[in-house]
CSV table of C-alpha atoms in Angstrom, one decimal:
chain,number,residue,atom,x,y,z
I,137,MET,CA,27.6,40.6,-67.9
I,138,SER,CA,30.1,43.3,-69.1
I,139,ARG,CA,31.5,45.3,-65.8
I,140,ASN,CA,30.0,48.7,-67.1
I,141,ARG,CA,26.3,46.9,-67.0
I,142,VAL,CA,26.7,45.5,-63.2
I,143,ARG,CA,27.6,48.9,-62.4
I,144,ASP,CA,24.5,50.1,-64.0
I,145,LEU,CA,22.6,47.8,-62.6
I,146,MET,CA,23.7,47.9,-59.0
I,147,SER,CA,23.4,52.2,-59.3
I,148,VAL,CA,19.3,51.3,-60.6
I,149,ILE,CA,19.1,49.2,-57.1
I,150,SER,CA,20.4,51.5,-55.1
I,151,ASN,CA,18.7,54.6,-56.3
I,152,ALA,CA,15.4,52.5,-56.1
I,153,SER,CA,15.9,51.3,-52.7
I,154,CYS,CA,14.4,52.2,-49.3
I,155,ARG,CA,14.1,55.5,-48.4
I,156,CYS,CA,12.3,55.5,-45.3
I,157,PRO,CA,15.1,57.0,-42.0
I,158,SER,CA,17.0,53.5,-41.7
I,159,HIS,CA,17.6,53.0,-44.8
I,160,SER,CA,18.6,56.0,-46.4
I,161,HIS,CA,21.6,57.1,-45.3
I,162,SER,CA,24.3,59.2,-47.6
I,163,GLY,CA,27.1,56.6,-46.9
I,164,PRO,CA,26.8,52.8,-47.7
I,165,ALA,CA,23.6,51.1,-45.6
I,166,TYR,CA,27.3,48.7,-43.9
I,167,ASN,CA,30.3,49.8,-43.8
I,168,LEU,CA,31.9,46.9,-42.2
I,169,THR,CA,35.9,48.3,-42.3
I,170,VAL,CA,37.0,47.8,-38.7
I,171,ASN,CA,39.1,51.2,-38.4
I,172,ASN,CA,42.2,52.1,-36.1
I,173,SER,CA,39.9,52.2,-33.0
I,174,THR,CA,38.3,48.6,-33.1
I,175,THR,CA,41.8,47.3,-33.5
I,176,THR,CA,43.2,49.1,-30.2
I,177,SER,CA,42.1,48.9,-26.6
I,178,SER,CA,39.8,51.8,-27.1
I,179,LEU,CA,36.3,51.0,-28.1
I,180,PRO,CA,34.6,53.0,-30.8
I,181,SER,CA,31.4,54.4,-29.8
I,182,LYS,CA,29.3,52.7,-31.4
I,183,ASP,CA,28.8,49.2,-32.3
I,184,TYR,CA,30.2,47.8,-35.4
I,185,ALA,CA,29.1,43.9,-35.5
I,186,PHE,CA,26.0,42.4,-35.6
I,187,GLU,CA,25.2,38.7,-34.2
I,188,MET,CA,22.5,36.8,-36.1
I,189,ALA,CA,20.9,33.9,-33.7
I,190,CYS,CA,17.7,32.1,-34.2
I,191,SER,CA,16.2,28.9,-33.1
I,192,THR,CA,15.8,26.0,-35.1
I,193,ILE,CA,12.3,25.7,-36.4
I,194,ARG,CA,10.4,23.1,-37.7
I,195,TYR,CA,7.5,23.9,-39.8
I,196,GLY,CA,4.5,21.9,-41.1
I,197,PRO,CA,1.0,20.8,-40.7
I,198,GLY,CA,0.9,18.3,-37.7
I,199,VAL,CA,4.2,18.5,-36.4
I,200,THR,CA,2.9,18.6,-32.8
I,201,GLN,CA,3.1,15.1,-32.7
I,202,GLU,CA,6.7,14.7,-33.2
I,203,VAL,CA,7.8,16.4,-29.8
I,204,GLY,CA,7.7,13.3,-27.9
I,205,MET,CA,10.1,11.9,-30.0
I,206,ASP,CA,12.1,15.1,-30.2
I,207,MET,CA,12.7,14.9,-26.5
I,208,VAL,CA,13.4,11.3,-26.5
I,209,ASN,CA,16.1,12.7,-28.9
I,210,MET,CA,17.4,15.3,-26.3
I,211,ASN,CA,17.5,12.1,-23.7
I,212,ALA,CA,14.9,14.1,-21.5
I,213,LYS,CA,13.8,12.4,-18.3
I,214,LYS,CA,11.3,14.9,-17.0
I,215,VAL,CA,9.8,17.3,-18.7
I,216,CYS,CA,8.1,20.4,-17.5
I,217,VAL,CA,5.2,21.3,-19.7
I,218,MET,CA,3.7,24.8,-19.4
I,219,THR,CA,0.1,26.4,-20.8
I,220,ASP,CA,-2.6,28.5,-19.8
I,221,PRO,CA,-6.0,27.1,-18.1
I,222,ASN,CA,-7.7,27.7,-21.2
I,223,LEU,CA,-5.4,26.3,-24.2
I,224,ALA,CA,-5.3,22.9,-21.1
I,225,LYS,CA,-8.6,21.7,-22.0
I,226,MET,CA,-7.9,22.2,-26.1
I,227,ALA,CA,-6.2,20.7,-29.0
I,228,PRO,CA,-2.9,21.5,-29.4
I,229,VAL,CA,-1.9,20.5,-26.0
I,230,LYS,CA,-4.0,17.0,-25.9
I,231,THR,CA,-2.0,16.4,-28.6
I,232,THR,CA,1.8,17.4,-27.3
I,233,LEU,CA,0.9,15.2,-24.0
I,234,SER,CA,-0.5,12.3,-26.4
I,235,SER,CA,2.8,12.3,-28.0
I,236,LEU,CA,5.0,12.6,-24.9
I,237,ALA,CA,2.8,9.5,-23.4
I,238,LYS,CA,3.1,7.4,-26.4
I,239,ASN,CA,6.9,7.9,-26.5
I,240,GLY,CA,7.2,7.2,-22.9
I,241,VAL,CA,8.4,10.5,-22.1
I,242,ASN,CA,7.7,11.8,-18.0
I,243,PHE,CA,6.3,14.9,-18.0
I,244,GLU,CA,4.4,17.4,-15.6
I,245,LEU,CA,1.9,19.5,-16.6
I,246,TYR,CA,2.4,23.4,-15.1
I,247,ASP,CA,-1.5,25.4,-16.5
I,248,ARG,CA,-1.4,28.5,-14.8
I,249,VAL,CA,0.2,30.5,-16.7
I,250,ARG,CA,-1.2,34.1,-16.8
I,251,VAL,CA,-2.2,35.9,-20.1
I,252,GLU,CA,-0.4,38.9,-20.1
I,253,PRO,CA,2.2,37.7,-17.0
I,254,THR,CA,3.2,39.6,-14.5
I,255,GLY,CA,6.4,39.4,-12.6
I,256,GLU,CA,4.1,37.5,-9.3
I,257,SER,CA,3.0,35.1,-12.5
I,258,PHE,CA,7.0,34.3,-13.6
I,259,ALA,CA,7.9,33.9,-10.1
I,260,ASP,CA,4.9,30.9,-9.5
I,261,ALA,CA,6.0,29.3,-12.5
I,262,ALA,CA,9.7,29.4,-11.6
I,263,ASP,CA,9.1,28.3,-8.2
I,264,PHE,CA,7.4,25.2,-10.0
I,265,ALA,CA,10.1,24.5,-11.9
I,266,LYS,CA,12.8,24.9,-9.1
I,267,LYS,CA,10.9,21.8,-7.2
I,268,GLY,CA,10.6,19.7,-10.4
I,269,ASN,CA,13.7,19.5,-11.0
I,270,PHE,CA,13.5,19.1,-14.9
I,271,ASP,CA,15.8,18.6,-17.4
I,272,ALA,CA,14.1,20.0,-20.7
I,273,PHE,CA,11.1,22.5,-21.1
I,274,LEU,CA,8.2,22.7,-23.3
I,275,ALA,CA,5.6,25.6,-24.1
I,276,VAL,CA,2.4,24.9,-26.0
I,277,GLY,CA,0.7,28.6,-26.1
I,278,GLY,CA,1.2,31.9,-27.2
I,279,GLY,CA,3.4,34.7,-26.5
I,280,SER,CA,2.7,34.5,-22.7
I,281,VAL,CA,3.2,31.0,-22.5
I,282,MET,CA,6.4,30.9,-24.0
I,283,ASP,CA,7.9,34.1,-22.2
I,284,THR,CA,6.5,32.2,-18.9
I,285,CYS,CA,8.4,29.3,-19.9
I,286,LYS,CA,11.9,30.9,-20.7
I,287,ALA,CA,11.6,32.6,-17.5
I,288,ALA,CA,11.3,29.7,-15.7
I,289,ASN,CA,14.1,28.2,-17.3
I,290,LEU,CA,16.1,30.8,-16.8
I,291,TYR,CA,15.4,31.1,-12.5
I,292,SER,CA,15.5,27.5,-12.5
I,293,ALA,CA,18.8,27.3,-13.5
I,294,ASP,CA,19.7,30.5,-11.0
I,295,PRO,CA,17.4,29.3,-8.4
I,296,GLU,CA,19.4,32.2,-6.3
I,297,ALA,CA,19.1,35.2,-8.3
I,298,ASP,CA,16.9,37.7,-7.3
I,299,PHE,CA,14.3,38.3,-9.8
I,300,LEU,CA,15.2,42.0,-11.0
I,301,ASP,CA,19.3,40.5,-12.2
I,302,TYR,CA,18.0,39.5,-15.4
I,303,VAL,CA,15.7,42.4,-16.2
I,304,ASN,CA,16.2,44.9,-19.0
I,305,ALA,CA,17.8,48.0,-17.5
I,306,PRO,CA,17.4,50.5,-16.1
I,307,ILE,CA,14.3,49.0,-14.5
I,308,GLY,CA,16.9,45.9,-13.5
I,309,LYS,CA,20.3,45.3,-13.8
I,310,GLY,CA,20.3,43.4,-17.0
I,311,LYS,CA,22.9,40.8,-16.0
I,312,PRO,CA,24.3,38.8,-19.0
I,313,VAL,CA,22.7,35.1,-18.7
I,314,THR,CA,26.1,33.0,-18.1
I,315,VAL,CA,24.5,30.0,-16.4
I,316,PRO,CA,23.4,27.2,-18.6
I,317,LEU,CA,19.9,26.7,-19.6
I,318,LYS,CA,17.5,23.5,-20.2
I,319,PRO,CA,16.6,23.1,-23.6
I,320,LEU,CA,13.1,24.5,-24.3
I,321,ILE,CA,10.7,23.7,-26.9
I,322,ALA,CA,8.4,25.9,-28.1
I,323,ILE,CA,5.0,25.1,-29.9
I,324,PRO,CA,3.3,28.5,-30.9
I,325,THR,CA,-0.7,28.6,-31.0
I,326,THR,CA,-1.2,32.2,-32.5
I,327,SER,CA,0.4,34.1,-35.4
I,328,GLY,CA,1.6,37.4,-33.7
I,329,THR,CA,4.8,37.3,-31.0
I,330,GLY,CA,7.5,35.5,-32.8
I,331,SER,CA,8.4,34.3,-29.2
I,332,GLU,CA,9.3,30.2,-30.6
I,333,THR,CA,12.5,32.6,-31.8
I,334,THR,CA,13.8,34.9,-29.6
I,335,GLY,CA,15.5,35.3,-26.8
I,336,VAL,CA,13.1,37.5,-25.2
I,337,SER,CA,10.3,37.4,-22.3
I,338,ILE,CA,8.0,40.2,-21.6
I,339,PHE,CA,6.2,40.9,-18.5
I,340,ASP,CA,4.1,43.8,-16.7
I,341,TYR,CA,6.2,45.0,-14.2
I,342,GLU,CA,3.1,46.3,-11.7
I,343,PRO,CA,5.2,48.9,-9.7
I,344,LEU,CA,6.0,50.8,-12.9
I,345,LYS,CA,2.5,50.0,-14.3
I,346,ALA,CA,4.5,49.5,-17.8
I,347,LYS,CA,5.6,46.0,-19.6
I,348,THR,CA,9.3,45.3,-19.7
I,349,GLY,CA,11.2,42.0,-20.0
I,350,ILE,CA,14.3,40.0,-20.1
I,351,ALA,CA,16.1,40.2,-22.9
I,352,ASN,CA,19.1,37.3,-23.7
I,353,ARG,CA,20.0,34.9,-26.8
I,354,ALA,CA,20.0,32.3,-23.7
I,355,LEU,CA,16.6,32.2,-23.3
I,356,ARG,CA,15.6,31.6,-27.3
I,357,PRO,CA,13.9,28.0,-27.4
I,358,THR,CA,16.3,25.1,-28.7
I,359,LEU,CA,13.6,24.2,-31.2
I,360,GLY,CA,10.1,25.7,-32.1
I,361,LEU,CA,7.3,23.6,-33.9
I,362,VAL,CA,5.3,25.8,-36.0
I,363,ASP,CA,2.1,23.8,-36.2
I,364,PRO,CA,-0.8,25.5,-39.0
I,365,ILE,CA,-3.0,23.6,-38.0
I,366,HIS,CA,-3.6,25.3,-34.4
I,367,THR,CA,-4.2,28.4,-35.9
I,368,LEU,CA,-7.6,27.1,-36.9
I,369,SER,CA,-8.7,27.9,-33.9
I,370,MET,CA,-8.5,31.3,-33.4
I,371,PRO,CA,-11.1,33.3,-32.8
I,372,GLN,CA,-11.0,36.4,-35.4
I,373,ARG,CA,-10.1,39.1,-33.2
I,374,VAL,CA,-6.9,37.1,-31.7
I,375,CYS,CA,-6.2,36.5,-35.7
I,376,ILE,CA,-6.5,40.4,-36.1
I,377,TYR,CA,-4.3,41.8,-33.2
I,378,SER,CA,-2.3,38.6,-33.4
I,379,GLY,CA,-1.9,40.1,-37.3
I,380,PHE,CA,-0.8,43.6,-36.3
I,381,ASP,CA,1.6,42.4,-34.0
I,382,VAL,CA,3.3,40.6,-36.8
I,383,PHE,CA,3.0,43.7,-39.1
I,384,CYS,CA,4.7,45.9,-36.5
I,385,HIS,CA,7.2,43.5,-35.9
I,386,ALA,CA,8.4,43.5,-39.3
I,387,LEU,CA,8.3,47.3,-40.0
I,388,GLU,CA,9.8,48.2,-36.5
I,389,SER,CA,12.9,46.0,-37.5
I,390,PHE,CA,13.3,47.1,-40.3
I,391,THR,CA,13.1,50.9,-39.2
I,392,ALA,CA,15.6,50.6,-36.5
I,393,VAL,CA,18.2,52.2,-36.1
I,394,PRO,CA,21.2,50.5,-38.4
I,395,PHE,CA,23.3,48.1,-35.8
I,396,ASN,CA,26.5,50.6,-36.8
I,397,GLU,CA,25.1,53.2,-35.7
I,398,ARG,CA,23.8,51.8,-31.6
I,399,GLY,CA,25.9,52.4,-29.6
I,400,PRO,CA,28.0,51.9,-27.1
I,401,CYS,CA,30.2,49.1,-28.4
I,402,PRO,CA,30.3,46.1,-26.1
I,403,PRO,CA,33.7,45.7,-24.5
I,404,ASN,CA,33.0,42.2,-24.5
I,405,PRO,CA,30.7,40.6,-26.9
I,406,ILE,CA,28.6,38.4,-24.3
I,407,LEU,CA,27.1,41.9,-23.6
I,408,ARG,CA,25.8,42.7,-27.4
I,409,PRO,CA,22.2,42.9,-26.7
I,410,ALA,CA,20.0,40.6,-28.1
I,411,TYR,CA,18.2,43.9,-30.1
I,412,GLN,CA,21.4,44.8,-31.9
I,413,GLY,CA,19.7,47.3,-34.8
I,414,GLN,CA,18.7,46.7,-38.5
I,415,ASN,CA,20.8,44.8,-40.3
I,416,PRO,CA,21.0,42.9,-43.8
I,417,VAL,CA,20.0,39.7,-42.3
I,418,SER,CA,17.2,40.5,-40.4
I,419,ASP,CA,16.2,42.7,-43.2
I,420,VAL,CA,15.4,39.7,-45.1
I,421,TRP,CA,12.8,37.8,-42.6
I,422,ALA,CA,11.3,41.3,-42.3
I,423,ARG,CA,10.5,41.9,-45.8
I,424,PHE,CA,9.4,38.0,-46.5
I,425,ALA,CA,6.8,39.0,-43.2
I,426,LEU,CA,5.7,42.2,-44.7
I,427,GLN,CA,5.3,40.6,-48.7
I,428,VAL,CA,3.4,37.9,-46.6
I,429,ILE,CA,0.8,40.1,-44.4
I,430,ALA,CA,0.0,41.8,-48.2
I,431,LYS,CA,-1.3,38.7,-49.6
I,432,TYR,CA,-2.8,36.7,-46.6
I,433,PHE,CA,-3.8,39.2,-43.9
I,434,LYS,CA,-7.2,39.4,-44.5
I,435,ARG,CA,-7.9,36.3,-46.0
I,436,ALA,CA,-6.9,34.7,-42.8
I,437,VAL,CA,-9.3,37.2,-41.0
I,438,TYR,CA,-12.2,37.1,-42.6
I,439,GLN,CA,-11.7,33.2,-44.1
I,440,PRO,CA,-11.0,31.3,-40.9
I,441,ASP,CA,-10.8,27.6,-42.7
I,442,ASP,CA,-8.5,29.1,-44.9
I,443,LEU,CA,-5.3,26.9,-44.3
I,444,GLU,CA,-3.4,28.3,-46.8
I,445,ALA,CA,-3.9,32.3,-45.5
I,446,ARG,CA,-3.9,31.1,-41.7
I,447,SER,CA,-0.5,28.7,-42.3
I,448,ASN,CA,1.5,31.8,-44.1
I,449,MET,CA,0.5,34.0,-41.5
I,450,HIS,CA,1.9,31.5,-38.7
I,451,LEU,CA,5.1,31.2,-40.8
I,452,ALA,CA,4.9,35.0,-41.1
I,453,SER,CA,5.4,35.2,-37.3
I,454,THR,CA,8.2,33.1,-37.3
I,455,MET,CA,9.9,34.9,-40.0
I,456,ALA,CA,9.2,38.4,-37.9
I,457,GLY,CA,10.1,36.9,-35.2
I,458,VAL,CA,13.5,36.0,-36.6
I,459,GLY,CA,14.0,39.5,-37.8
I,460,PHE,CA,13.3,41.2,-34.9
I,461,GLY,CA,14.6,38.9,-32.0
I,462,ASN,CA,18.0,40.3,-33.9
I,463,ALA,CA,17.2,43.9,-34.9
I,464,GLY,CA,15.0,44.7,-32.2
I,465,VAL,CA,11.6,46.7,-32.0
I,466,HIS,CA,11.7,50.1,-31.0
I,467,LEU,CA,9.2,52.9,-30.5
I,468,CYS,CA,6.0,51.5,-31.3
I,469,HIS,CA,6.7,48.7,-28.9
I,470,GLY,CA,7.9,51.5,-26.4
I,471,LEU,CA,4.8,53.6,-26.6
I,472,SER,CA,2.7,50.1,-26.1
I,473,TYR,CA,4.3,48.9,-22.6
I,474,PRO,CA,2.7,51.8,-20.6
I,475,ILE,CA,-0.8,51.4,-22.7
I,476,SER,CA,-0.9,47.9,-21.6
I,477,GLY,CA,-0.1,48.3,-18.2
I,478,ASN,CA,-2.1,51.1,-17.4
I,479,VAL,CA,-5.9,49.9,-19.1
I,480,LYS,CA,-8.4,50.1,-17.1
I,481,THR,CA,-11.4,47.9,-18.2
I,482,PHE,CA,-11.2,47.4,-21.7
I,483,GLN,CA,-11.6,43.9,-23.0
I,484,PRO,CA,-11.5,43.4,-26.9
I,485,GLU,CA,-14.6,41.4,-27.5
I,486,GLY,CA,-13.9,37.7,-28.4
I,487,TYR,CA,-9.9,38.4,-26.8
I,488,ARG,CA,-9.8,37.3,-23.7
I,489,CYS,CA,-6.3,39.4,-22.9
I,490,VAL,CA,-5.4,43.0,-22.6
I,491,LEU,CA,-5.0,44.4,-26.0
I,492,ILE,CA,-1.2,45.6,-26.6
I,493,LEU,CA,-2.0,48.8,-29.3
I,494,LEU,CA,0.8,49.2,-31.3
I,495,PHE,CA,1.2,52.6,-33.1
I,496,LEU,CA,3.2,53.4,-36.1
I,497,GLY,CA,4.8,56.8,-37.8
I,498,ALA,CA,3.7,58.3,-41.2
I,499,VAL,CA,5.4,55.0,-43.0
I,500,LEU,CA,2.5,53.2,-44.5
I,501,ALA,CA,0.2,55.0,-42.3
I,502,ASP,CA,-2.5,54.8,-44.8
I,503,THR,CA,-1.9,51.0,-45.1
I,504,VAL,CA,-2.2,50.6,-41.6
I,505,ARG,CA,-5.5,52.2,-41.2
I,506,GLU,CA,-7.1,50.4,-44.2
I,507,PHE,CA,-6.5,47.6,-42.0
I,508,MET,CA,-7.9,49.1,-39.0
I,509,HIS,CA,-10.7,50.1,-40.5
I,510,VAL,CA,-12.0,47.2,-42.0
I,511,MET,CA,-10.9,44.7,-39.3
I,512,LYS,CA,-12.8,47.0,-37.0
I,513,VAL,CA,-9.8,47.6,-34.8
I,514,GLU,CA,-10.7,49.8,-31.7
I,515,ASN,CA,-10.0,53.4,-32.9
I,516,GLY,CA,-6.9,54.8,-30.8
I,517,LEU,CA,-6.5,55.1,-27.1
I,518,SER,CA,-9.8,56.9,-26.9
I,519,ALA,CA,-11.5,53.7,-27.8
I,520,LEU,CA,-9.5,51.8,-24.9
I,521,GLY,CA,-10.6,54.3,-22.1
I,522,TYR,CA,-8.0,56.4,-22.5
I,523,LYS,CA,-8.3,60.3,-21.9
I,524,LYS,CA,-5.9,63.3,-22.4
I,525,SER,CA,-5.2,63.5,-18.7
I,526,ASP,CA,-3.4,59.7,-18.6
I,527,ILE,CA,-0.8,61.0,-21.2
I,528,PRO,CA,1.8,62.3,-18.7
I,529,GLY,CA,1.6,58.7,-16.8
I,530,LEU,CA,1.7,56.9,-20.0
I,531,VAL,CA,5.0,58.9,-21.2
I,532,GLN,CA,6.5,58.3,-17.8
I,533,GLY,CA,5.8,54.9,-18.3
I,534,THR,CA,7.6,54.7,-21.8
I,535,LEU,CA,10.8,56.8,-20.4
I,536,PRO,CA,12.5,53.7,-19.1
I,537,GLN,CA,12.0,51.3,-22.1
I,538,HIS,CA,15.8,52.3,-23.2
I,539,ARG,CA,16.6,48.8,-24.7
I,540,ILE,CA,13.8,49.3,-27.5
I,541,THR,CA,12.9,52.9,-27.4
I,542,LYS,CA,17.0,53.8,-28.1
I,543,LEU,CA,16.6,51.7,-31.1
I,544,ALA,CA,14.3,54.2,-32.4
I,545,PRO,CA,15.8,56.2,-35.9
I,546,ARG,CA,15.1,59.3,-34.5
I,547,GLU,CA,15.3,60.8,-30.9
I,548,GLN,CA,12.5,61.6,-29.0
I,549,SER,CA,11.8,64.0,-26.0
I,550,GLU,CA,9.4,64.2,-23.6
I,551,GLU,CA,7.1,66.6,-26.0
I,552,ASP,CA,7.4,64.3,-28.4
I,553,LEU,CA,6.2,61.1,-26.6
I,554,SER,CA,3.2,63.4,-25.2
I,555,GLN,CA,2.6,64.6,-28.8
I,556,LEU,CA,2.7,60.9,-30.5
I,557,PHE,CA,0.0,59.9,-27.4
I,558,GLU,CA,-2.2,63.0,-28.3
I,559,ASN,CA,-2.4,62.0,-31.9
I,560,SER,CA,-3.3,58.2,-30.8
I,561,MET,CA,-6.4,59.2,-28.9
I,562,THR,CA,-8.0,58.9,-32.4
I,563,VAL,CA,-6.5,56.9,-35.6
I,564,TYR,CA,-8.9,56.8,-38.2
């Protein structure tokens, strides 16, 4: 191909590229040139690098039965298995425990994980882990189980730490994790959180009545066993809400502020946050997830025995997790944290945990409304029991979520947040 044809082709691709706020900058999308300021003792105001980290993932129907062999291969002598009270009676946990027993792996089961965990429930799991002197961890469940297991691993590795030491600033101290953690295998049973791929652990911080979390690459599971067989047992409403979670993860990581426009630049690479901003590698994972959602989301919801559709949504959850686990999410999740923390009596039909309702802006709004309408997702905050008088409290719960709100492609004032909540009282 001639040089001119290559140049023309690149021009066409550039002109047809995404025009969302994160991808429509007048200059190069990624200027990786290190200027003089980065080579001297003074740091630039914005970051100049991103770091791609991800768990090892094994995907395929039936891979759960291999977990006992994995633990033997890791030379694990005593394993802490974590799950919730409902899953403890179901096939995913039974298959897991059977594999451990078959391979002679010693384990103890903690089945008290709280769906939508709190600081108190994290502490209870951590106490169990500290007393057990485990040399490996195994989480079987949804995001709540995996996040609780990550926290238990962390605080048992640093038993003298205060709980808020590792919680994201400004709510906690946001200290970097420097203690060695034990190996952790995660087996997701839902298709939404992508927690098997991320170094993030989310919980309800009850004094603030909002969600927050711990974010550090050290928390990332050593191995994720993504077994689509488990998705066949998901109720329809869980499938719907989980699918919207994947949708939001992919969209938010794709539209986050670019990594080289995020500040401040860390003085040491260990201080570079897990959520670094939109970057070319995370974009690949996000695009894949969005393509899968467009093809399989409705089928997965309305054809529960469609293993192809549910398998692909399970994979999309993992793919989106790798994307946002490095790029981050932003305002949609920031708005959702006080909503879930302040929700009063609402419980979705067929879904035992609290709904985290995520909001999207004008981009793809019609597509989102169509999904919500067709799948009968509750029509905005009013359907969850919120009134306009609740908005000031929701705004105050959003303001401290700097870890994610500052990744939004546009800054927000309190008035902006108020307007977003007001507009979200009804959606379609």
